mmCIF file of N, CA, C and O in Angstrom:
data_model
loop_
_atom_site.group_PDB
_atom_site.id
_atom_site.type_symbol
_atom_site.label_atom_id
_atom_site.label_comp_id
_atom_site.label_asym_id
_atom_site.label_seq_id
_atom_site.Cartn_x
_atom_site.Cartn_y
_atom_site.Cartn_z
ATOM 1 N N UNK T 267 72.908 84.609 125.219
ATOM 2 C CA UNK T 267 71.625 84.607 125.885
ATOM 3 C C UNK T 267 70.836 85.872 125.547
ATOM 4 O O UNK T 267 69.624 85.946 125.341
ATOM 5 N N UNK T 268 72.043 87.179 125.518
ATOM 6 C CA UNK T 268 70.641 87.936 125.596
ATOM 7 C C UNK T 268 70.210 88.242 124.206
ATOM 8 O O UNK T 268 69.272 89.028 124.071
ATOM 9 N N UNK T 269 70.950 87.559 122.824
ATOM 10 C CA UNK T 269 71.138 87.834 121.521
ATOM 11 C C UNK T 269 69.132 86.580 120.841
ATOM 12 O O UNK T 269 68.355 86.482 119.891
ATOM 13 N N UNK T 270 69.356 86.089 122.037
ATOM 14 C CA UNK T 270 68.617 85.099 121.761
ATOM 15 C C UNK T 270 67.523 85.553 122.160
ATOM 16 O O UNK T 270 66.548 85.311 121.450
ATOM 17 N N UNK T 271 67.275 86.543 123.710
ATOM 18 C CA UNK T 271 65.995 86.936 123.934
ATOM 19 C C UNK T 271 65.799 88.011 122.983
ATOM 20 O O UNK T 271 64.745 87.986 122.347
ATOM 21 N N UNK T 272 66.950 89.330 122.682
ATOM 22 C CA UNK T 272 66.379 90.221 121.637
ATOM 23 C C UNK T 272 65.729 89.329 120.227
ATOM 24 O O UNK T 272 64.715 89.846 119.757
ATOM 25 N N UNK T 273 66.139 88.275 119.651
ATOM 26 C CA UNK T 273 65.810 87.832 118.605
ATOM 27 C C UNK T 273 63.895 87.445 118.763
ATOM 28 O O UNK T 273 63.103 87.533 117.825
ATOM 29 N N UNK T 274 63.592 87.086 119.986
ATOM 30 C CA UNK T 274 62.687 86.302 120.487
ATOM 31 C C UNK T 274 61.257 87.437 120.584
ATOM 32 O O UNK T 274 60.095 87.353 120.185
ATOM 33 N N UNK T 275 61.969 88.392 121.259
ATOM 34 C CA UNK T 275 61.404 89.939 121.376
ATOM 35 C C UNK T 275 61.000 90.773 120.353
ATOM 36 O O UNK T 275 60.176 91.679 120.474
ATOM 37 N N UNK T 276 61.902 90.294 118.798
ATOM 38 C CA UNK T 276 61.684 90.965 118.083
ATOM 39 C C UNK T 276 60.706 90.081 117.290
ATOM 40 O O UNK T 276 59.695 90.635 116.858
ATOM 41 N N UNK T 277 60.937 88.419 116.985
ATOM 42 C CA UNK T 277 59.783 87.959 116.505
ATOM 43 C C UNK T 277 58.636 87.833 117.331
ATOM 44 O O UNK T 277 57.930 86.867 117.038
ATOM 45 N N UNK T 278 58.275 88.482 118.213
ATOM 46 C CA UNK T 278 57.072 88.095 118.843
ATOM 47 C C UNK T 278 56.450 89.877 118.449
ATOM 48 O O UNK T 278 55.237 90.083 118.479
ATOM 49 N N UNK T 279 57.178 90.727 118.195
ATOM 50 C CA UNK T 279 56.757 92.039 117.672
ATOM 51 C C UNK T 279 56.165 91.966 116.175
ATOM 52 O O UNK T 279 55.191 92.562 115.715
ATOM 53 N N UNK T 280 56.943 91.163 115.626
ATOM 54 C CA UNK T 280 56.495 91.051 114.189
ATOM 55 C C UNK T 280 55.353 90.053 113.582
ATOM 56 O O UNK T 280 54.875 89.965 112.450
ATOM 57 N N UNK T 281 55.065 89.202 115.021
ATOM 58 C CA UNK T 281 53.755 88.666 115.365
ATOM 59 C C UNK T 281 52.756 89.461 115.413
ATOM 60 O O UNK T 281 51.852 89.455 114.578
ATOM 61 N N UNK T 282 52.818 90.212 116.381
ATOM 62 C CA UNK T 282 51.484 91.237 116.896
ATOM 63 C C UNK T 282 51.781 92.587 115.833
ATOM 64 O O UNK T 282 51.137 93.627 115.969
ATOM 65 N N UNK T 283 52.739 92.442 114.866
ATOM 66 C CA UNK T 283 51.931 93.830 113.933
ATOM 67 C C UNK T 283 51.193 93.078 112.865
ATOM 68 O O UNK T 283 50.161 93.594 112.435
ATOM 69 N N UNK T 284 51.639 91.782 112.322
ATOM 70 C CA UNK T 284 51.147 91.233 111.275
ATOM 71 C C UNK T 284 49.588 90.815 111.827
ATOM 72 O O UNK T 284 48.675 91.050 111.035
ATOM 73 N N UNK T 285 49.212 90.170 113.223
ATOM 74 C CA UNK T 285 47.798 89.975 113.506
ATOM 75 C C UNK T 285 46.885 91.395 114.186
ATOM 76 O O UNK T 285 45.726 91.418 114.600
ATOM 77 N N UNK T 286 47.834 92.435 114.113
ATOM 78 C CA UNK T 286 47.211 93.915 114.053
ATOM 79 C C UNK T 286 46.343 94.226 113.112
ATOM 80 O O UNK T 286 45.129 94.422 113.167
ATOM 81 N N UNK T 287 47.322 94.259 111.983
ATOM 82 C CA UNK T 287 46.951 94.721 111.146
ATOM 83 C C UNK T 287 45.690 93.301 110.039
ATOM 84 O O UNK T 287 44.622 93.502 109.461
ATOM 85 N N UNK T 288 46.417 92.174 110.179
ATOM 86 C CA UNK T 288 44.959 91.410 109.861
ATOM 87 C C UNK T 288 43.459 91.790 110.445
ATOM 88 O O UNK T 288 42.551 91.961 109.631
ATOM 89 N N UNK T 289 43.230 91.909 111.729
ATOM 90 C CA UNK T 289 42.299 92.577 112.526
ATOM 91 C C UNK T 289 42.246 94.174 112.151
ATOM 92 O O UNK T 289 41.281 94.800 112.590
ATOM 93 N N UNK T 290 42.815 94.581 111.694
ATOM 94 C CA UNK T 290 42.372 96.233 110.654
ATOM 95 C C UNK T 290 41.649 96.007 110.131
ATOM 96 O O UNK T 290 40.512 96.294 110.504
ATOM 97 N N UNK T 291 41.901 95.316 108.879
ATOM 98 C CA UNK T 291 41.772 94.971 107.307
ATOM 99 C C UNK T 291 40.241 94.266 107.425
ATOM 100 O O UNK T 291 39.303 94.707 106.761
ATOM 101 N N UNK T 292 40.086 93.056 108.396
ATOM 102 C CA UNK T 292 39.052 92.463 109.069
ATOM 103 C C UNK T 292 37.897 93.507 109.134
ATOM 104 O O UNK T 292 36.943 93.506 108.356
ATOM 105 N N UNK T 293 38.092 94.429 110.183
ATOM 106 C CA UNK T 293 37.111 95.010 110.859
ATOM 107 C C UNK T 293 36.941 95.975 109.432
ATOM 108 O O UNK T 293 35.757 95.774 109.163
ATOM 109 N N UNK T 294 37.473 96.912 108.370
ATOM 110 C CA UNK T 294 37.482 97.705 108.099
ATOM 111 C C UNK T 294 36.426 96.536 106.519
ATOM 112 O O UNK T 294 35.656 97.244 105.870
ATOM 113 N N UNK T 295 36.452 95.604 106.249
ATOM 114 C CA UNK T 295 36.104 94.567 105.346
ATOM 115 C C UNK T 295 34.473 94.408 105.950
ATOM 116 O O UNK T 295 33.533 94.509 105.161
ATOM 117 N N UNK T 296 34.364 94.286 106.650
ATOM 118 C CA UNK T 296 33.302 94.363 107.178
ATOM 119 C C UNK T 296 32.578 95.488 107.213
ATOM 120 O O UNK T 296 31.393 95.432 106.882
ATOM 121 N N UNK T 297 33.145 96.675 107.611
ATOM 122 C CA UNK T 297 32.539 97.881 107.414
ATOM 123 C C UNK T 297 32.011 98.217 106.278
ATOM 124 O O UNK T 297 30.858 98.631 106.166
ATOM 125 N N UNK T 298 32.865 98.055 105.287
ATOM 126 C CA UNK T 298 32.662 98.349 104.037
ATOM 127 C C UNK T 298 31.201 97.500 103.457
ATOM 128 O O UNK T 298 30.387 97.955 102.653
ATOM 129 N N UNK T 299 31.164 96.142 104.134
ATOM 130 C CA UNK T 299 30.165 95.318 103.891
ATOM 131 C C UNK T 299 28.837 96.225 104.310
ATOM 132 O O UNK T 299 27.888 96.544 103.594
ATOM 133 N N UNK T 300 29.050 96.492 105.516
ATOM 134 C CA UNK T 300 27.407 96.856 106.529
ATOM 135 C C UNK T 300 27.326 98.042 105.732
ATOM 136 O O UNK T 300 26.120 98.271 105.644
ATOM 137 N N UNK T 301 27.913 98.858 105.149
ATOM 138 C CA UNK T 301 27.548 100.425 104.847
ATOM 139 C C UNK T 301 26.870 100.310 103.456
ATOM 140 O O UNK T 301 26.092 101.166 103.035
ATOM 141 N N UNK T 302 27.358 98.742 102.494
ATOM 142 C CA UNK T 302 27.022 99.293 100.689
ATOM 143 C C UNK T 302 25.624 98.114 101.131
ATOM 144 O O UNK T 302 25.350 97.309 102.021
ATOM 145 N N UNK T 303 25.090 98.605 99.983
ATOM 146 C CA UNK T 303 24.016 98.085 99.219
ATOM 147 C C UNK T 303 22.595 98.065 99.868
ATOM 148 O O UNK T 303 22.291 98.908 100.713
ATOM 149 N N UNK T 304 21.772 97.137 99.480
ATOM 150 C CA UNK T 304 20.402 97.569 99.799
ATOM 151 C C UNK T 304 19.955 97.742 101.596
ATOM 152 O O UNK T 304 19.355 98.639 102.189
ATOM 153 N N UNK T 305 20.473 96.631 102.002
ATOM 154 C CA UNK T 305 20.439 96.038 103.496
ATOM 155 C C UNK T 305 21.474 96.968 104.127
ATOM 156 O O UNK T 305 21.436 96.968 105.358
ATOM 157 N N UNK T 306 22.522 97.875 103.486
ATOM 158 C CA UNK T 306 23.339 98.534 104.428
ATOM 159 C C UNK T 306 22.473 99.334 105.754
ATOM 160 O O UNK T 306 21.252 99.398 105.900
ATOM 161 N N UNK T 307 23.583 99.919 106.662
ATOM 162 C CA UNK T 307 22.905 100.418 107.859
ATOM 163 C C UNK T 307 23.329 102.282 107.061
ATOM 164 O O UNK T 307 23.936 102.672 106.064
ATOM 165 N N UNK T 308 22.785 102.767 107.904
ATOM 166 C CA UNK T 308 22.654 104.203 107.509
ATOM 167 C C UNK T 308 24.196 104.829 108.092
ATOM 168 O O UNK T 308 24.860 104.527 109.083
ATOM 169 N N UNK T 309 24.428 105.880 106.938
ATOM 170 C CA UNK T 309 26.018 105.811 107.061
ATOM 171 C C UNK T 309 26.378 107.235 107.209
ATOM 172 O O UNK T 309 27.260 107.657 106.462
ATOM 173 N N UNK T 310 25.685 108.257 108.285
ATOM 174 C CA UNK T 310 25.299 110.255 108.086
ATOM 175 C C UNK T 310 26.880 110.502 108.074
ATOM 176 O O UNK T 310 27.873 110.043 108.639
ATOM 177 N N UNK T 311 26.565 111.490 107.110
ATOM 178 C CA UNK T 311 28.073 112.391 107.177
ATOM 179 C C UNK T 311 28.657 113.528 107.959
ATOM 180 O O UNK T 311 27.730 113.872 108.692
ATOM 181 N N UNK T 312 29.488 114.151 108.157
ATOM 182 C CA UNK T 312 29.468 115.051 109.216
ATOM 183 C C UNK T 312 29.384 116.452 108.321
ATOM 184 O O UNK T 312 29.523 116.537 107.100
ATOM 185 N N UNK T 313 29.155 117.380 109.135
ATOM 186 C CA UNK T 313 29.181 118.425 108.611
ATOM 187 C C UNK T 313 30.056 119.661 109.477
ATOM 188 O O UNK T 313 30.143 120.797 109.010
#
């Protein structure tokens, strides 16, 4: 029983890093979109 909940525990971990990190890649794909080219939004650097 409890070989079965650790197993259960651990694929439900390896769920939520793989749709983590899709939702990174996502948001960061997009960024990259809004910042290049003519229509980008303004992108100030720090100083």
């Amino acid at each position: 029983m409890i070989k079965k909940l650790a197993l259960a525990a651990a694929a439900l971990g390896a769920v939520t890093l793989v749709r983590k990190r899709s939702a990174e890649k996502a948001e960061a794909d997009l960024w990259h979109e809004a910042t290049r080219g003519p229509q980008g939004v303004s992108n100030p650097t720090v100083r």
